[in-house]
Coordinates of C-alpha atoms in Angstrom, one line a residue:
X1 CA 0.1 -0.1 0.1
X2 CA 1.3 3.0 -0.6
X3 CA 1.7 5.1 2.4
X4 CA 0.7 8.1 1.4
X5 CA -2.6 6.8 0.9
X6 CA -3.2 4.7 4.2
X7 CA -2.1 8.0 6.2
X8 CA -5.0 10.0 4.1
X9 CA -7.4 7.5 5.2
X10 CA -6.3 5.9 8.7
X11 CA -8.3 5.6 11.4
X12 CA -8.7 3.7 14.8
X13 CA -11.4 1.4 14.7
X14 CA -14.1 1.0 10.9
X15 CA -17.3 -0.6 10.9
X16 CA -17.8 -3.0 8.3
X17 CA -19.4 0.4 5.7
X18 CA -16.2 2.6 6.7
X19 CA -14.4 -0.5 5.3
X20 CA -16.1 -0.8 2.5
X21 CA -15.2 2.8 1.5
X22 CA -11.1 2.3 2.4
X23 CA -11.3 -0.3 -0.2
X24 CA -13.4 2.3 -2.8
X25 CA -11.3 4.8 -1.4
X26 CA -7.5 2.9 -2.2
X27 CA -9.0 1.9 -5.6
X28 CA -9.9 4.9 -6.8
X29 CA -6.4 6.8 -5.1
X30 CA -4.4 3.6 -7.4
X31 CA -6.1 4.5 -10.4
X32 CA -5.2 8.5 -10.3
X33 CA -2.0 7.6 -9.1
X34 CA -1.4 5.0 -12.3
X35 CA -3.6 6.6 -15.0
X36 CA -3.5 10.5 -14.0
X37 CA -0.1 10.7 -12.0
X38 CA -2.2 12.7 -9.3
X39 CA -0.3 11.9 -6.1
X40 CA -2.6 11.9 -2.6
X41 CA -1.2 14.3 0.1
X42 CA 0.3 13.0 3.3
X43 CA -1.4 14.7 5.7
X44 CA -4.2 16.8 5.4
X45 CA -5.1 20.0 3.1
X46 CA -7.3 22.2 1.9
X47 CA -8.0 20.7 -1.3
X48 CA -9.7 17.2 -2.5
X49 CA -9.9 15.4 -5.3
X50 CA -12.9 13.9 -5.6
X51 CA -13.3 10.9 -7.6
X52 CA -16.4 9.9 -9.6
X53 CA -17.1 13.6 -9.2
X54 CA -16.3 14.8 -12.7
X55 CA -17.9 15.8 -15.8
X56 CA -16.4 12.4 -17.6
X57 CA -19.1 10.3 -16.0
X58 CA -22.0 12.8 -16.0
X59 CA -22.3 15.3 -12.9
X60 CA -22.5 18.2 -13.1
X61 CA -21.0 21.6 -11.9
X62 CA -23.9 22.5 -9.8
X63 CA -24.2 19.2 -8.4
X64 CA -21.5 18.9 -7.2
X65 CA -20.6 22.2 -5.9
X66 CA -24.1 22.0 -4.0
X67 CA -22.9 19.0 -2.2
X68 CA -19.3 20.1 -1.2
X69 CA -21.2 23.5 0.1
X70 CA -22.9 22.1 2.6
X71 CA -19.3 21.1 4.2
X72 CA -17.6 24.7 4.4
X73 CA -17.3 27.6 1.9
X74 CA -15.3 26.3 -1.4
X75 CA -12.9 28.7 -2.5
X76 CA -12.1 26.8 -6.0
X77 CA -13.9 24.2 -7.9
X78 CA -12.4 21.6 -10.8
X79 CA -13.7 19.9 -13.2
X80 CA -11.5 18.5 -16.2
X81 CA -12.7 18.1 -19.7
X82 CA -14.4 15.0 -20.2
X83 CA -12.4 13.1 -16.7
X84 CA -14.0 11.5 -14.2
X85 CA -13.0 13.7 -11.0
X86 CA -13.0 16.9 -9.8
X87 CA -10.5 19.4 -7.2
X88 CA -12.1 21.0 -4.8
X89 CA -10.0 24.1 -2.6
X90 CA -11.7 24.8 0.8
X91 CA -10.8 28.3 2.4
X92 CA -10.4 26.1 5.4
X93 CA -8.4 22.9 6.3
X94 CA -11.2 22.2 8.9
X95 CA -13.9 22.3 6.0
X96 CA -12.1 19.6 3.6
X97 CA -11.6 17.1 6.6
X98 CA -15.6 17.4 6.8
X99 CA -15.8 17.2 3.7
X100 CA -13.4 14.3 3.9
X101 CA -15.3 13.0 6.7
X102 CA -18.9 12.5 5.7
X103 CA -18.8 12.9 1.5
X104 CA -16.7 9.5 1.3
X105 CA -18.8 7.3 -0.3
X106 CA -21.8 9.1 -0.3
X107 CA -24.4 8.8 -3.1
X108 CA -24.6 11.7 -5.5
X109 CA -27.9 12.3 -7.5
X110 CA -27.1 13.0 -11.0
X111 CA -30.8 13.7 -12.7
X112 CA -32.1 9.8 -13.0
X113 CA -28.6 8.0 -11.7
X114 CA -25.7 8.3 -8.9
X115 CA -22.5 8.5 -8.2
X116 CA -20.6 7.3 -4.9
X117 CA -18.2 10.0 -4.6
X118 CA -14.4 8.7 -2.7
X119 CA -12.2 12.2 -1.7
X120 CA -8.7 12.1 -1.1
X121 CA -6.5 15.0 -0.1
X122 CA -4.0 16.8 -2.7
X123 CA -1.8 19.6 -2.8
X124 CA -3.3 22.5 -3.9
X125 CA -2.1 23.5 -7.4
X126 CA -2.5 19.7 -8.6
X127 CA -3.3 19.1 -12.3
X128 CA -4.2 23.0 -13.1
X129 CA -0.9 22.9 -16.2
X130 CA -2.8 25.1 -19.2
X131 CA -1.9 24.2 -22.5
X132 CA -1.3 27.2 -24.9
X133 CA -3.6 28.1 -27.7
X134 CA -2.3 27.5 -31.4
X135 CA 0.3 29.1 -32.5
X136 CA -1.2 32.3 -35.1
X137 CA -4.2 32.5 -32.8
X138 CA -5.4 35.6 -30.8
X139 CA -9.1 36.1 -29.6
X140 CA -9.8 39.6 -28.0
X141 CA -13.2 39.3 -26.1
X142 CA -15.4 42.7 -26.3
X143 CA -14.3 43.4 -30.0
X144 CA -17.6 44.9 -30.2
X145 CA -20.2 46.4 -28.0
X146 CA -24.4 45.5 -28.0
X147 CA -24.9 47.8 -29.6
X148 CA -22.5 47.1 -32.5
X149 CA -24.0 43.2 -32.1
X150 CA -27.4 44.2 -32.6
X151 CA -26.4 46.3 -35.6
X152 CA -24.8 43.8 -37.1
X153 CA -27.3 40.8 -37.0
X154 CA -29.9 43.2 -38.3
X155 CA -27.5 44.0 -41.7
X156 CA -28.4 40.0 -42.3
X157 CA -31.7 39.7 -43.5
X158 CA -32.5 35.8 -43.4
X159 CA -35.8 35.9 -45.2
X160 CA -35.3 35.0 -48.5
X161 CA -35.4 31.5 -48.8
X162 CA -33.0 32.0 -52.4
X163 CA -31.1 35.4 -52.5
X164 CA -28.5 35.3 -55.4
X165 CA -27.5 38.6 -54.6
X166 CA -25.4 36.6 -51.5
X167 CA -25.3 33.4 -52.8
X168 CA -28.1 32.5 -49.3
X169 CA -28.2 28.8 -48.9
X170 CA -29.4 26.7 -46.5
X171 CA -27.3 24.1 -45.5
X172 CA -27.4 20.3 -44.1
X173 CA -26.2 21.7 -40.5
X174 CA -26.9 25.6 -40.7
X175 CA -27.7 28.7 -43.1
X176 CA -25.7 30.8 -44.7
X177 CA -24.8 33.8 -46.7
X178 CA -21.9 35.1 -48.8
X179 CA -20.9 38.8 -49.8
X180 CA -18.3 40.1 -52.0
X181 CA -17.3 36.1 -53.3
X182 CA -19.3 32.7 -52.9
X183 CA -17.5 30.6 -51.3
X184 CA -18.3 27.1 -53.8
X185 CA -18.3 24.3 -51.3
X186 CA -18.6 21.4 -54.5
X187 CA -14.4 22.6 -54.8
X188 CA -14.0 24.7 -51.4
X189 CA -13.2 27.4 -53.5
X190 CA -14.4 30.9 -55.1
X191 CA -14.7 32.1 -58.8
X192 CA -12.1 35.0 -58.3
X193 CA -13.7 36.3 -62.1
X194 CA -17.2 36.4 -60.4
X195 CA -18.2 38.6 -57.1
X196 CA -21.5 38.9 -56.3
X197 CA -23.4 42.0 -57.0
X198 CA -23.6 43.3 -53.4
X199 CA -19.9 44.1 -51.9
X200 CA -19.5 43.8 -48.1
X201 CA -22.5 45.3 -45.6
X202 CA -21.6 48.9 -44.8
X203 CA -22.4 48.1 -41.2
X204 CA -18.8 45.8 -41.4
X205 CA -16.9 48.8 -42.1
X206 CA -16.6 50.0 -38.7
X207 CA -15.9 47.1 -37.5
X208 CA -12.9 46.2 -40.0
X209 CA -11.2 49.9 -39.8
X210 CA -10.4 48.9 -36.2
X211 CA -8.9 45.7 -37.4
X212 CA -6.5 47.1 -39.2
X213 CA -6.0 50.0 -36.4
X214 CA -5.6 47.4 -33.9
X215 CA -2.8 45.3 -36.7
X216 CA -5.0 42.1 -36.6
X217 CA -5.1 43.0 -40.4
X218 CA -3.4 44.7 -43.0
X219 CA -5.9 45.4 -46.1
X220 CA -9.3 45.4 -46.0
X221 CA -11.4 41.6 -46.2
X222 CA -13.4 41.6 -49.7
X223 CA -15.1 38.4 -48.9
X224 CA -17.4 37.8 -45.8
X225 CA -19.4 34.3 -45.2
X226 CA -22.1 34.4 -42.8
X227 CA -23.4 31.4 -41.0
X228 CA -26.1 31.4 -38.4
X229 CA -26.0 28.4 -35.9
X230 CA -29.6 27.0 -34.3
X231 CA -28.9 25.2 -31.2
X232 CA -27.7 21.7 -31.8
X233 CA -25.9 22.9 -34.9
X234 CA -22.2 22.8 -35.9
X235 CA -19.5 22.5 -38.5
X236 CA -17.4 19.8 -39.5
X237 CA -13.0 20.3 -38.7
X238 CA -11.6 21.8 -41.3
X239 CA -8.5 24.2 -42.7
X240 CA -9.5 27.2 -44.8
X241 CA -8.9 27.1 -48.2
X242 CA -5.3 28.3 -48.7
X243 CA -5.4 29.0 -52.4
X244 CA -8.3 30.6 -52.1
X245 CA -7.6 33.5 -49.7
X246 CA -4.6 35.4 -47.9
X247 CA -3.3 34.8 -44.4
X248 CA -5.1 36.5 -42.0
X249 CA -8.9 35.2 -41.0
X250 CA -11.2 37.4 -38.9
X251 CA -14.1 35.6 -37.1
X252 CA -16.7 37.3 -35.3
X253 CA -19.1 35.7 -32.8
X254 CA -22.5 37.2 -31.9
X255 CA -25.8 36.2 -30.2
X256 CA -24.3 33.3 -28.4
X257 CA -20.9 31.4 -27.1
X258 CA -20.1 28.5 -28.0
X259 CA -17.0 25.6 -28.0
X260 CA -14.7 25.9 -31.2
X261 CA -12.0 22.6 -31.5
X262 CA -8.9 23.3 -32.8
X263 CA -7.1 20.0 -33.4
X264 CA -3.2 19.5 -35.1
X265 CA -2.0 16.4 -37.2
X266 CA -0.3 14.8 -34.1
X267 CA -3.5 14.6 -31.9
X268 CA -3.1 17.5 -29.5
X269 CA -6.7 18.9 -29.5
X270 CA -7.0 22.4 -27.7
X271 CA -11.3 23.5 -26.9
X272 CA -11.4 27.4 -27.4
X273 CA -14.7 29.5 -25.8
X274 CA -15.9 31.8 -28.2
X275 CA -18.0 34.2 -26.1
X276 CA -20.5 36.7 -27.5
X277 CA -19.2 40.2 -29.7
X278 CA -15.6 38.0 -29.7
X279 CA -13.1 38.3 -32.3
X280 CA -11.2 35.3 -33.3
X281 CA -7.8 36.2 -35.5
X282 CA -6.6 33.1 -37.4
X283 CA -2.8 33.0 -39.0
X284 CA 0.3 31.3 -39.2
X285 CA 0.1 27.5 -37.9
X286 CA -3.4 27.9 -36.7
X287 CA -4.4 28.8 -40.3
X288 CA -2.8 26.0 -42.3
X289 CA -1.9 23.6 -39.6
X290 CA -4.6 23.3 -37.5
X291 CA -8.2 22.0 -37.6
X292 CA -10.9 24.3 -36.3
X293 CA -14.4 23.3 -36.1
X294 CA -17.8 23.4 -34.0
X295 CA -19.0 19.5 -32.5
X296 CA -23.2 19.4 -33.0
X297 CA -24.6 19.8 -29.6
X298 CA -26.7 21.0 -27.4
X299 CA -24.8 22.1 -24.6
X300 CA -20.6 22.7 -24.3
X301 CA -18.6 22.6 -21.2
X302 CA -17.4 26.1 -20.8
X303 CA -15.1 27.7 -17.6
X304 CA -16.8 28.6 -14.7
X305 CA -17.2 32.3 -13.3
X306 CA -15.0 32.5 -10.1
X307 CA -17.4 34.1 -7.5
X308 CA -14.1 35.1 -5.8
X309 CA -13.3 36.9 -9.1
X310 CA -14.1 39.1 -11.9
X311 CA -12.0 37.2 -14.5
X312 CA -13.8 35.0 -16.4
X313 CA -11.7 32.2 -18.1
X314 CA -12.1 32.1 -22.3
X315 CA -10.3 29.2 -23.7
X316 CA -10.0 26.2 -22.4
X317 CA -6.9 24.6 -23.4
X318 CA -6.4 21.3 -22.7
X319 CA -8.1 19.1 -20.4
X320 CA -7.5 21.2 -17.6
X321 CA -9.4 23.5 -16.6
X322 CA -12.7 24.9 -14.3
X323 CA -15.9 23.5 -16.2
X324 CA -19.6 23.5 -16.3
X325 CA -21.9 23.2 -18.8
X326 CA -23.5 26.1 -21.1
X327 CA -26.7 25.4 -22.9
X328 CA -26.3 26.8 -26.5
X329 CA -28.4 29.6 -28.2
X330 CA -28.6 30.8 -31.8
X331 CA -25.0 32.1 -33.1
X332 CA -24.2 34.3 -36.0
X333 CA -20.3 34.1 -37.2
X334 CA -19.0 37.2 -39.2
X335 CA -15.7 35.7 -41.4
X336 CA -14.0 37.8 -43.1
X337 CA -11.2 36.5 -46.2
X338 CA -9.1 38.3 -47.9
X339 CA -9.0 36.6 -51.8
X340 CA -5.7 35.3 -52.8
X341 CA -4.7 36.5 -56.2
X342 CA -0.7 34.7 -56.0
X343 CA 0.0 31.0 -56.2
X344 CA -0.3 30.3 -52.6
X345 CA 3.3 29.4 -51.2
X346 CA 1.5 29.1 -47.3
X347 CA 1.9 25.5 -46.1
X348 CA 4.1 26.3 -43.1
X349 CA 6.8 23.8 -42.2
X350 CA 5.9 21.4 -39.5
X351 CA 7.0 18.1 -38.7
X352 CA 4.6 15.6 -41.2
X353 CA 2.8 12.1 -39.0
X354 CA 3.3 10.6 -43.0
X355 CA 6.8 9.8 -42.0
X356 CA 7.4 8.9 -38.7
X357 CA 10.5 7.7 -37.0
X358 CA 9.8 4.1 -36.3
X359 CA 10.3 3.8 -32.7
X360 CA 11.8 0.6 -30.5
X361 CA 9.7 -2.7 -29.2
X362 CA 8.7 -1.3 -25.6
X363 CA 10.9 -3.5 -23.1
X364 CA 8.9 -1.8 -20.0
X365 CA 5.7 -0.2 -18.9
X366 CA 6.7 3.0 -19.5
X367 CA 7.4 2.5 -22.3
X368 CA 4.9 0.5 -23.6
X369 CA 2.6 3.5 -22.5
X370 CA 4.1 6.2 -24.3
X371 CA 4.2 4.2 -27.4
X372 CA 0.0 3.4 -27.1
X373 CA -0.3 7.1 -26.2
X374 CA 1.4 8.2 -29.6
X375 CA 0.6 5.2 -32.1
X376 CA -2.5 4.6 -30.7
X377 CA -4.7 7.4 -28.6
X378 CA -3.2 10.1 -29.9
X379 CA -3.8 9.0 -33.9
X380 CA -7.3 7.6 -33.1
X381 CA -8.3 11.4 -31.0
X382 CA -7.0 12.7 -34.9
X383 CA -8.6 10.6 -37.2
X384 CA -12.0 10.0 -35.5
X385 CA -14.8 11.6 -37.4
X386 CA -12.6 9.9 -40.6
X387 CA -12.5 6.3 -38.5
X388 CA -16.0 6.9 -37.9
X389 CA -17.9 7.3 -41.0
X390 CA -15.5 4.2 -42.1
X391 CA -17.5 2.3 -39.1
X392 CA -21.0 2.5 -39.8
X393 CA -22.0 -1.8 -40.4
X394 CA -21.8 -3.8 -37.1
X395 CA -20.4 -7.1 -38.0
X396 CA -23.0 -10.1 -38.5
X397 CA -21.4 -12.2 -35.8
X398 CA -21.2 -9.9 -32.9
X399 CA -24.8 -9.3 -33.7
X400 CA -26.0 -12.4 -32.9
X401 CA -23.5 -12.5 -29.7
X402 CA -25.5 -9.6 -28.8
X403 CA -28.8 -10.6 -29.6
X404 CA -28.1 -14.1 -27.7
X405 CA -28.6 -12.2 -24.8
X406 CA -31.3 -11.7 -22.4
X407 CA -34.0 -8.7 -22.2
X408 CA -32.4 -6.8 -18.9
X409 CA -28.6 -7.4 -19.3
X410 CA -25.8 -5.3 -18.9
X411 CA -23.2 -5.1 -21.3
X412 CA -19.9 -3.2 -21.7
X413 CA -18.5 -2.6 -24.7
X414 CA -14.7 -2.0 -24.1
X415 CA -13.2 0.1 -26.7
X416 CA -16.5 1.5 -28.1
X417 CA -15.0 3.4 -31.1
X418 CA -17.9 5.4 -32.7
X419 CA -21.0 3.2 -30.4
X420 CA -22.1 1.3 -33.7
X421 CA -22.3 -2.1 -31.3
X422 CA -24.2 0.0 -28.6
X423 CA -27.8 0.0 -30.3
X424 CA -27.3 -3.3 -31.8
X425 CA -29.6 -5.0 -28.9
X426 CA -32.5 -2.8 -27.4
X427 CA -33.3 -5.2 -24.4
X428 CA -29.9 -4.5 -23.0
X429 CA -28.7 -2.2 -21.0
X430 CA -25.8 -0.6 -22.9
X431 CA -22.7 1.3 -21.9
X432 CA -19.5 2.0 -24.1
X433 CA -16.0 3.4 -23.2
X434 CA -13.0 4.2 -25.1
X435 CA -9.7 5.8 -24.8
X436 CA -10.4 8.6 -27.4
X437 CA -12.4 11.4 -25.4
X438 CA -13.3 12.7 -29.5
X439 CA -14.8 9.2 -30.7
X440 CA -16.4 9.2 -26.9
X441 CA -17.9 12.5 -28.1
X442 CA -19.6 11.0 -31.5
X443 CA -21.3 7.8 -29.2
X444 CA -22.7 10.8 -27.2
X445 CA -23.6 13.0 -30.1
X446 CA -25.3 9.3 -31.4
X447 CA -27.4 9.3 -28.5
X448 CA -25.5 6.3 -26.2
X449 CA -24.1 6.0 -22.9
X450 CA -20.4 5.8 -22.9
X451 CA -17.1 7.6 -20.9
X452 CA -13.7 8.0 -21.6
X453 CA -11.9 5.4 -20.0
X454 CA -8.5 3.4 -20.4
X455 CA -9.6 -0.5 -21.0
X456 CA -7.3 -1.5 -18.5
X457 CA -8.7 -0.1 -15.8
X458 CA -13.1 0.8 -16.5
X459 CA -14.4 2.7 -13.7
X460 CA -17.7 0.2 -13.4
X461 CA -18.2 -2.3 -10.3
X462 CA -16.6 -5.7 -10.2
X463 CA -19.3 -8.7 -11.1
X464 CA -21.7 -5.8 -12.5
X465 CA -22.0 -6.3 -15.6
X466 CA -23.6 -9.7 -17.6
X467 CA -21.5 -9.7 -20.9
X468 CA -18.6 -7.5 -22.4
X469 CA -17.7 -7.3 -25.7
X470 CA -13.7 -6.0 -26.5
X471 CA -13.9 -5.7 -30.5
X472 CA -10.5 -5.1 -32.3
X473 CA -9.1 -2.9 -29.4
X474 CA -6.5 -5.7 -27.3
X475 CA -4.0 -5.7 -30.8
X476 CA -3.2 -2.2 -30.0
X477 CA -1.7 -3.3 -26.6
X478 CA 2.1 -3.3 -27.1
X479 CA 3.0 -6.3 -24.4
X480 CA 2.1 -9.2 -23.1
X481 CA 1.8 -8.1 -19.8
X482 CA -0.7 -5.6 -21.1
X483 CA -2.7 -7.7 -23.1
X484 CA -3.4 -9.9 -20.4
X485 CA -4.0 -7.1 -18.2
X486 CA -7.0 -6.1 -20.7
X487 CA -8.3 -9.5 -20.4
X488 CA -8.3 -9.2 -17.1
X489 CA -10.4 -6.8 -17.0
X490 CA -13.1 -7.4 -19.1
X491 CA -13.3 -11.0 -16.7
X492 CA -13.2 -8.8 -13.3
X493 CA -16.3 -7.0 -14.7
X494 CA -18.8 -10.1 -15.4
X495 CA -20.9 -11.8 -13.2
X496 CA -20.7 -15.3 -12.9
X497 CA -22.3 -17.2 -15.5
X498 CA -21.6 -14.1 -17.5
X499 CA -19.9 -13.7 -21.1
X500 CA -17.1 -11.9 -23.4
X501 CA -16.7 -11.9 -26.8
X502 CA -13.5 -10.8 -27.7
X503 CA -12.1 -10.3 -31.4
X504 CA -8.5 -9.1 -32.0
X505 CA -7.1 -9.1 -36.1
X506 CA -4.6 -11.8 -37.3
X507 CA -1.3 -13.1 -38.8
X508 CA -3.0 -15.3 -40.9
X509 CA -4.6 -13.2 -43.5
X510 CA -5.1 -16.7 -45.3
X511 CA -7.1 -19.4 -43.6
X512 CA -8.4 -22.5 -44.8
X513 CA -7.3 -21.2 -48.2
X514 CA -10.0 -17.9 -48.1
X515 CA -8.4 -15.1 -48.2
X516 CA -9.8 -12.1 -46.1
X517 CA -11.6 -9.2 -47.0
X518 CA -8.2 -7.5 -45.9
X519 CA -6.6 -8.9 -48.7
X520 CA -9.0 -9.2 -51.2
X521 CA -9.9 -5.7 -51.4
X522 CA -6.0 -4.9 -52.4
X523 CA -7.1 -2.4 -54.8
X524 CA -9.5 -0.2 -52.6
X525 CA -9.1 3.8 -52.9
X526 CA -8.6 3.5 -49.3
X527 CA -7.2 0.6 -48.3
X528 CA -6.3 1.3 -44.2
X529 CA -10.5 0.5 -43.7
X530 CA -10.5 -3.1 -43.3
X531 CA -12.9 -5.2 -41.4
X532 CA -14.2 -8.4 -41.4
X533 CA -17.0 -10.0 -42.9
X534 CA -18.8 -12.5 -41.8
X535 CA -19.4 -16.4 -44.0
X536 CA -18.4 -19.6 -44.1
X537 CA -16.5 -19.7 -40.3
X538 CA -17.2 -22.5 -37.8
X539 CA -16.8 -22.5 -34.3
X540 CA -14.0 -24.0 -33.1
X541 CA -15.8 -26.1 -30.0
X542 CA -13.5 -26.3 -27.1
X543 CA -12.9 -28.2 -23.5
X544 CA -13.0 -26.4 -20.0
X545 CA -9.0 -26.9 -20.1
X546 CA -7.8 -25.2 -23.0
X547 CA -4.6 -27.2 -24.4
X548 CA -2.6 -24.3 -26.2
X549 CA -1.8 -25.9 -30.1
X550 CA 2.3 -25.9 -30.6
X551 CA 2.4 -24.2 -33.8
X552 CA 2.9 -20.9 -32.4
X553 CA 6.2 -19.5 -33.5
X554 CA 8.7 -16.3 -32.9
X555 CA 7.5 -13.9 -35.9
X556 CA 7.8 -11.1 -34.0
X557 CA 11.8 -9.7 -34.7
X558 CA 11.8 -6.2 -35.8
X559 CA 14.9 -5.2 -38.0
X560 CA 17.3 -3.1 -35.1
X561 CA 14.9 -3.5 -32.4
X562 CA 12.4 -0.8 -34.6
X563 CA 8.6 -1.3 -35.8
X564 CA 8.4 -1.2 -39.7
X565 CA 5.0 0.2 -41.2
X566 CA 2.7 -2.7 -42.8
X567 CA 2.2 -2.2 -46.2
X568 CA -1.6 -2.4 -46.6
X569 CA -3.4 -4.9 -48.3
X570 CA -0.6 -7.4 -47.9
X571 CA 0.3 -10.2 -46.1
X572 CA 1.8 -10.1 -42.1
X573 CA 5.4 -10.8 -42.0
X574 CA 5.9 -9.8 -38.6
X575 CA 3.6 -9.4 -35.3
X576 CA 4.0 -5.8 -34.2
X577 CA 4.1 -3.0 -36.5
X578 CA 2.5 -0.2 -37.8
X579 CA -0.2 0.2 -39.9
X580 CA -0.7 3.2 -41.8
X581 CA -4.7 5.5 -42.3
X582 CA -4.7 6.9 -44.7
X583 CA -7.2 10.5 -44.2
X584 CA -9.6 10.9 -46.9
X585 CA -9.5 14.3 -48.4
X586 CA -12.4 16.0 -48.4
X587 CA -14.5 13.2 -46.9
X588 CA -14.6 14.7 -43.3
X589 CA -14.0 18.7 -44.5
X590 CA -10.3 17.8 -42.3
X591 CA -7.9 19.1 -45.1
X592 CA -7.7 22.1 -47.3
X593 CA -8.3 21.1 -51.5
X594 CA -5.3 23.0 -51.9
X595 CA -2.6 21.0 -53.7
X596 CA -0.1 22.0 -51.0
X597 CA -1.6 20.2 -48.3
X598 CA -1.7 16.8 -48.6
X599 CA -3.4 14.1 -46.9
X600 CA -1.7 12.9 -43.8
X601 CA -0.4 9.6 -43.1
X602 CA -1.0 8.3 -39.6
X603 CA 0.1 5.3 -38.3
X604 CA -0.9 3.0 -35.6
X605 CA 0.1 0.5 -33.5
X606 CA -0.9 -3.3 -33.9
X607 CA 0.6 -6.8 -32.9
X608 CA -1.6 -9.3 -34.9
X609 CA -1.9 -12.7 -33.5
X610 CA -1.2 -15.9 -34.1
X611 CA -3.8 -18.7 -34.3
X612 CA -3.6 -20.3 -30.8
X613 CA -2.5 -17.0 -29.1
X614 CA -5.3 -15.6 -28.2
X615 CA -6.4 -19.0 -26.6
X616 CA -3.1 -18.7 -24.4
X617 CA -3.6 -15.4 -23.3
X618 CA -7.1 -16.1 -22.2
X619 CA -6.9 -19.3 -20.1
X620 CA -3.8 -17.2 -18.2
X621 CA -6.9 -15.9 -16.1
X622 CA -8.3 -17.5 -13.4
X623 CA -11.5 -18.1 -13.0
X624 CA -12.9 -18.0 -16.9
X625 CA -13.1 -20.6 -19.5
X626 CA -12.8 -20.7 -23.6
X627 CA -16.5 -21.0 -24.2
X628 CA -15.6 -20.8 -27.7
X629 CA -13.6 -19.5 -30.8
X630 CA -13.1 -19.3 -34.5
X631 CA -11.3 -17.6 -37.0
X632 CA -13.4 -14.7 -38.8
X633 CA -12.3 -12.8 -42.3
X634 CA -8.9 -12.0 -40.7
X635 CA -9.7 -11.8 -37.3
X636 CA -9.3 -14.3 -34.1
X637 CA -12.5 -14.6 -31.9
X638 CA -13.1 -16.1 -28.5
X639 CA -16.3 -16.1 -26.8
X640 CA -15.2 -16.4 -22.8
X641 CA -17.5 -17.7 -20.3
X642 CA -16.7 -16.6 -15.8
X643 CA -16.7 -19.5 -13.9

């Protein structure tokens, strides 16, 4: 036991309930230490970390604040984005002691659900680092007054349904007008030889003159796009076309605040709150390298005002800001740009994800975690919209497993991706989790219950699930120990008699003289989109005590200890490798159509399993048996049963 944790919860005598709370508290503390690096303080302090009390598991700031303030005056309450924990600092240490004593193990009602809180002391300021805004991005609050905002909004007449003068259109997710030049969404460009009859509205001129005076732009813009977003609407991630416009882009937000997400090709995500009447200035890297977009949803997580201060944090930088939920309103954006007449030479130099320096195979837990962070977690966050667009059809044999579950069964989809299996059987209670916050957000947008979690430590009670599925997840863990830990975690979640279905990518892409769909589709335009089909495989029924096959050979050797990059749609020649993912240009709006902006290629780590290897891994876990196993068009699969 960690000595700091033991000191944190020590008492002379404990009742049965107190011992239960102690066990849960220790587990929560170890989880926070293992996955977040949050170390409990050795002595009581004024600050507490509240496990289970975060935005990531459905707790709102108002609900948690109400419970905490009953114990005393709270100076600060920090709720990190997508995380299942929060930080509270009291004005006095005595109030923190009172909260630690009375709220530990207490249930907090959150709408129709309830969560159990576990509190530990931490040093003040723990986990409050902030990431910088993208280079070249400037946000100016209150750039226009309330009166100017009203004048600008009144200048836009939305009553016409087909206005050729302003090229007004009703797009799928918003209404749009163009002034000066029409932006063509069919080719992501403008026709420079066909200006629109009406120039920019004269109401905009005082605002633009102030932009020149303040140094935000050098020359006056000649193109304006006005977008109106109703509650729940957004715009896909994109980079404004390089060849059509000059460097600096101005965006004025009117009517309501919204969170805009900027994403770097390496997976970094910065969410920026755009308040009403604020001006966003994009140039340099923020203009050319980072995508920006607005996720369609009705609520945003926004910085919470500190009642002790008149300052209001306006950007959600990284994952560690004090946040609450804000309902969106109708927002109108004025985006000003200058038409480019010369060739585009504007793409900044930046490390390309297309040509990584091949990493070494990990030799310890820390190296493995780092490898997976860079070549699994960051990649899936970066490619989430495109990845989701290729994962729309549930696999038939997984559907068969899910449909066989009795009504009322509790199902956990560990590594749920975009949630395509969460709605297969409406008679079960399904919850998903995934390491990618971007994919979990897609699940939420589709109306599914999902949360961010590592597959090695899922914050669900032991023996709480009738069934678990792990589809195309365990092959992303880079050591035998971590793959084994992933299976153990599935078994921990199962009730006695519960079943788990596990799929991993197979080394043998040709089996029983039949090539998998992955090999057959060699001429596919986007060869990264592999996925099994199911039509010929038969289950291999197994005895309770599975005897490993003898044919597993060591094919994991890599050149100079470095992983190789696999050639898509070809047979595997090693078990540990990097598999390319080509972002599809134009499909999700993530990339410019400019010839100077090639579609990036990301690389994902895989350990492809040999025949018998998955069964050998599973039987090392006590208390389960391999009920059946099979090969399904390029995947090894097992059904496990907890004894």
